[in-house]
C-alpha positions as CSV (number, residue, x, y, z in Angstrom):
1,M,15.3,-4.3,2.1
2,G,18.1,-1.5,1.1
3,Y,17.8,1.8,-0.8
4,F,19.8,3.2,-3.5
5,P,21.7,6.0,-1.9
6,G,22.3,9.2,-3.9
7,Q,20.3,7.9,-6.9
8,M,17.0,9.5,-6.1
9,K,16.1,13.0,-5.2
10,P,14.7,13.3,-2.7
11,E,16.0,10.3,-1.3
12,Q,13.6,7.3,-1.0
13,P,13.5,4.8,1.8
14,G,14.2,1.0,1.6
15,V,11.6,-0.1,3.6
16,N,8.7,2.4,4.2
17,G,5.4,0.7,5.2
18,V,5.3,-2.3,7.4
19,Q,2.2,-4.2,8.4
20,Y,1.6,-7.8,10.0
21,S,-1.2,-10.3,9.0
22,P,-2.0,-12.4,11.9
23,K,-4.3,-14.4,9.8
24,R,-2.0,-15.1,7.0
25,G,1.3,-15.2,9.3
26,Y,3.2,-12.9,7.0
27,L,4.9,-9.6,7.6
28,Y,4.3,-7.3,4.5
29,Y,6.5,-4.4,3.5
30,T,7.2,-1.8,1.1
31,S,10.5,-0.7,-0.6
32,T,9.9,2.5,-2.1
33,A,13.5,3.0,-3.7
34,K,13.2,-0.5,-5.2
35,Q,9.5,-0.2,-6.1
36,L,8.5,-3.6,-4.3
37,F,5.7,-5.0,-2.2
38,M,7.1,-7.8,-0.2
39,R,6.4,-10.3,2.4
40,V,8.0,-12.9,4.7
41,K,6.6,-15.6,6.6
42,V,7.2,-15.0,10.3
43,E,6.7,-17.1,13.6
44,P,3.7,-15.9,14.9
45,E,4.9,-16.0,18.8
46,T,8.5,-14.4,18.4
47,Y,7.9,-12.8,14.7
48,D,11.1,-14.1,13.6
49,P,11.3,-14.7,9.7
50,V,10.9,-18.4,8.6
51,G,12.3,-18.4,5.0
52,E,13.3,-16.0,2.6
53,P,11.3,-12.7,1.6
54,E,9.0,-13.0,-1.4
55,V,8.0,-10.5,-4.0
56,V,4.2,-9.8,-3.7
57,G,4.1,-7.2,-6.6
58,G,6.2,-4.3,-7.9
59,G,6.9,-1.7,-10.4
60,R,5.4,1.2,-8.3
61,M,6.8,3.5,-5.7
62,F,4.7,2.0,-3.2
63,D,4.8,4.1,0.2
64,D,2.3,2.6,2.8
65,F,-0.7,0.4,3.0
66,C,-3.6,-1.1,4.6
67,I,-4.3,-4.8,4.5
68,D,-7.7,-6.3,4.2
69,Q,-7.0,-9.9,5.8
70,D,-10.5,-11.1,5.1
71,A,-10.7,-10.4,1.3
72,G,-6.8,-11.1,0.7
73,F,-5.8,-7.7,-0.5
74,A,-3.6,-4.6,0.2
75,Y,-4.1,-1.0,-0.7
76,L,-1.0,0.6,-1.3
77,T,-0.2,4.4,-1.6
78,T,2.1,5.4,-4.6
79,H,3.4,8.6,-3.1
80,R,4.7,10.3,-6.1
81,Q,2.3,8.6,-8.5
82,N,-0.8,9.7,-6.8
83,T,-2.7,6.6,-6.6
84,I,-3.8,4.0,-4.3
85,D,-3.3,0.6,-5.9
86,R,-4.8,-2.8,-4.9
87,L,-2.8,-6.0,-4.9
88,S,-3.4,-9.4,-4.0
89,L,-1.8,-10.6,-0.7
90,E,-0.7,-13.9,-2.6
91,P,2.2,-13.2,-5.1
92,A,0.8,-15.7,-7.8
93,E,-2.5,-13.7,-7.9
94,N,-0.7,-10.6,-9.2
95,S,0.1,-9.8,-12.7
96,E,1.6,-6.9,-14.5
97,E,-1.7,-5.0,-14.7
98,R,-2.0,-2.2,-12.2
99,I,-5.3,-1.9,-10.4
100,S,-5.6,1.5,-9.1
101,I,-8.9,2.2,-6.9
102,A,-8.0,5.8,-6.7
103,G,-6.2,8.4,-8.6
104,D,-6.1,7.2,-12.1
105,P,-7.0,9.3,-13.9
106,F,-5.3,12.0,-12.1
107,A,-7.4,13.3,-9.0
108,P,-6.2,16.7,-7.5
109,E,-7.6,15.7,-4.2
110,L,-5.4,12.9,-4.2
111,V,-1.8,14.2,-4.4
112,G,1.0,12.7,-2.7
113,P,-1.1,9.8,-1.0
114,S,0.8,8.4,2.1
115,A,-0.4,6.3,5.2
116,G,-3.6,4.5,5.2
117,H,-5.8,2.7,7.9
118,W,-9.2,1.3,8.1
119,G,-12.1,3.0,10.0
120,R,-12.9,1.7,13.3
121,Q,-16.6,1.6,13.2
122,P,-18.4,-1.7,13.2
123,G,-18.7,-2.6,9.3
124,E,-15.8,-0.2,8.2
125,Y,-12.9,-2.7,8.2
126,G,-12.4,-3.5,4.5
127,R,-15.0,-1.2,3.0
128,L,-13.9,2.3,4.6
129,A,-10.3,3.7,4.6
130,F,-8.5,7.0,5.2
131,F,-5.4,7.9,3.7
132,T,-3.2,10.8,4.3
133,T,-1.6,12.9,1.6
134,D,1.2,15.4,1.9
135,G,0.0,17.5,-1.1
136,G,2.8,16.7,-3.5
137,T,5.9,17.8,-1.5
138,A,8.2,14.9,-3.2
139,S,6.6,15.3,-6.6
140,P,4.6,18.3,-6.9
141,P,1.7,18.4,-9.4
142,K,1.4,21.1,-12.1
143,G,0.9,24.4,-10.3
144,G,3.0,23.2,-7.2
145,P,2.4,21.5,-4.0
146,R,-1.0,21.5,-2.4
147,P,-2.4,21.5,1.3
148,A,-2.2,17.8,2.9
149,K,-5.4,16.3,3.5
150,L,-6.9,13.3,5.2
151,V,-9.0,11.6,2.4
152,K,-11.8,9.2,3.1
153,V,-12.0,6.2,0.6
154,E,-15.0,4.0,0.4
155,L,-14.4,0.8,-1.5
156,L,-17.2,-0.9,-3.4
157,T,-18.3,-4.5,-2.5
158,E,-17.8,-7.3,-5.2
159,A,-21.7,-7.4,-5.4
160,A,-21.7,-3.5,-6.2
161,V,-19.1,-3.9,-8.9
162,R,-21.3,-6.4,-10.8
């Protein structure tokens, strides 16, 4: 859960985003500096850890994320890499292949994505999310940082993808 002090400028946090999945019984978290998405099983009444943390996925500077407990995915922001990536909540279902749902190829409206949350209206959970951006203050795009934004992301259903 630590970070690498003095090795990255600006400094990057160890644990960054944290979400609990009551349906799965895991606490999920990101480690930006170590480029990891992790989980640890927790006791549902006390939230005490049960066992050791597991790597769910890695290789990106994950910031924050939102979880779709029903579909079994996390949508993680990669603050410096300007993407929103999808990973399974089950480590065995993830591969080295990166699945970016936004920002690859580069999308100027998605510079410095950070926190995400599902819409609150009926039918929006797992389909409509809102993500904040900082405009690239940590890793400015060509031309310099842009204004911070709130970005609406609508996810396609499996049926729409086919």
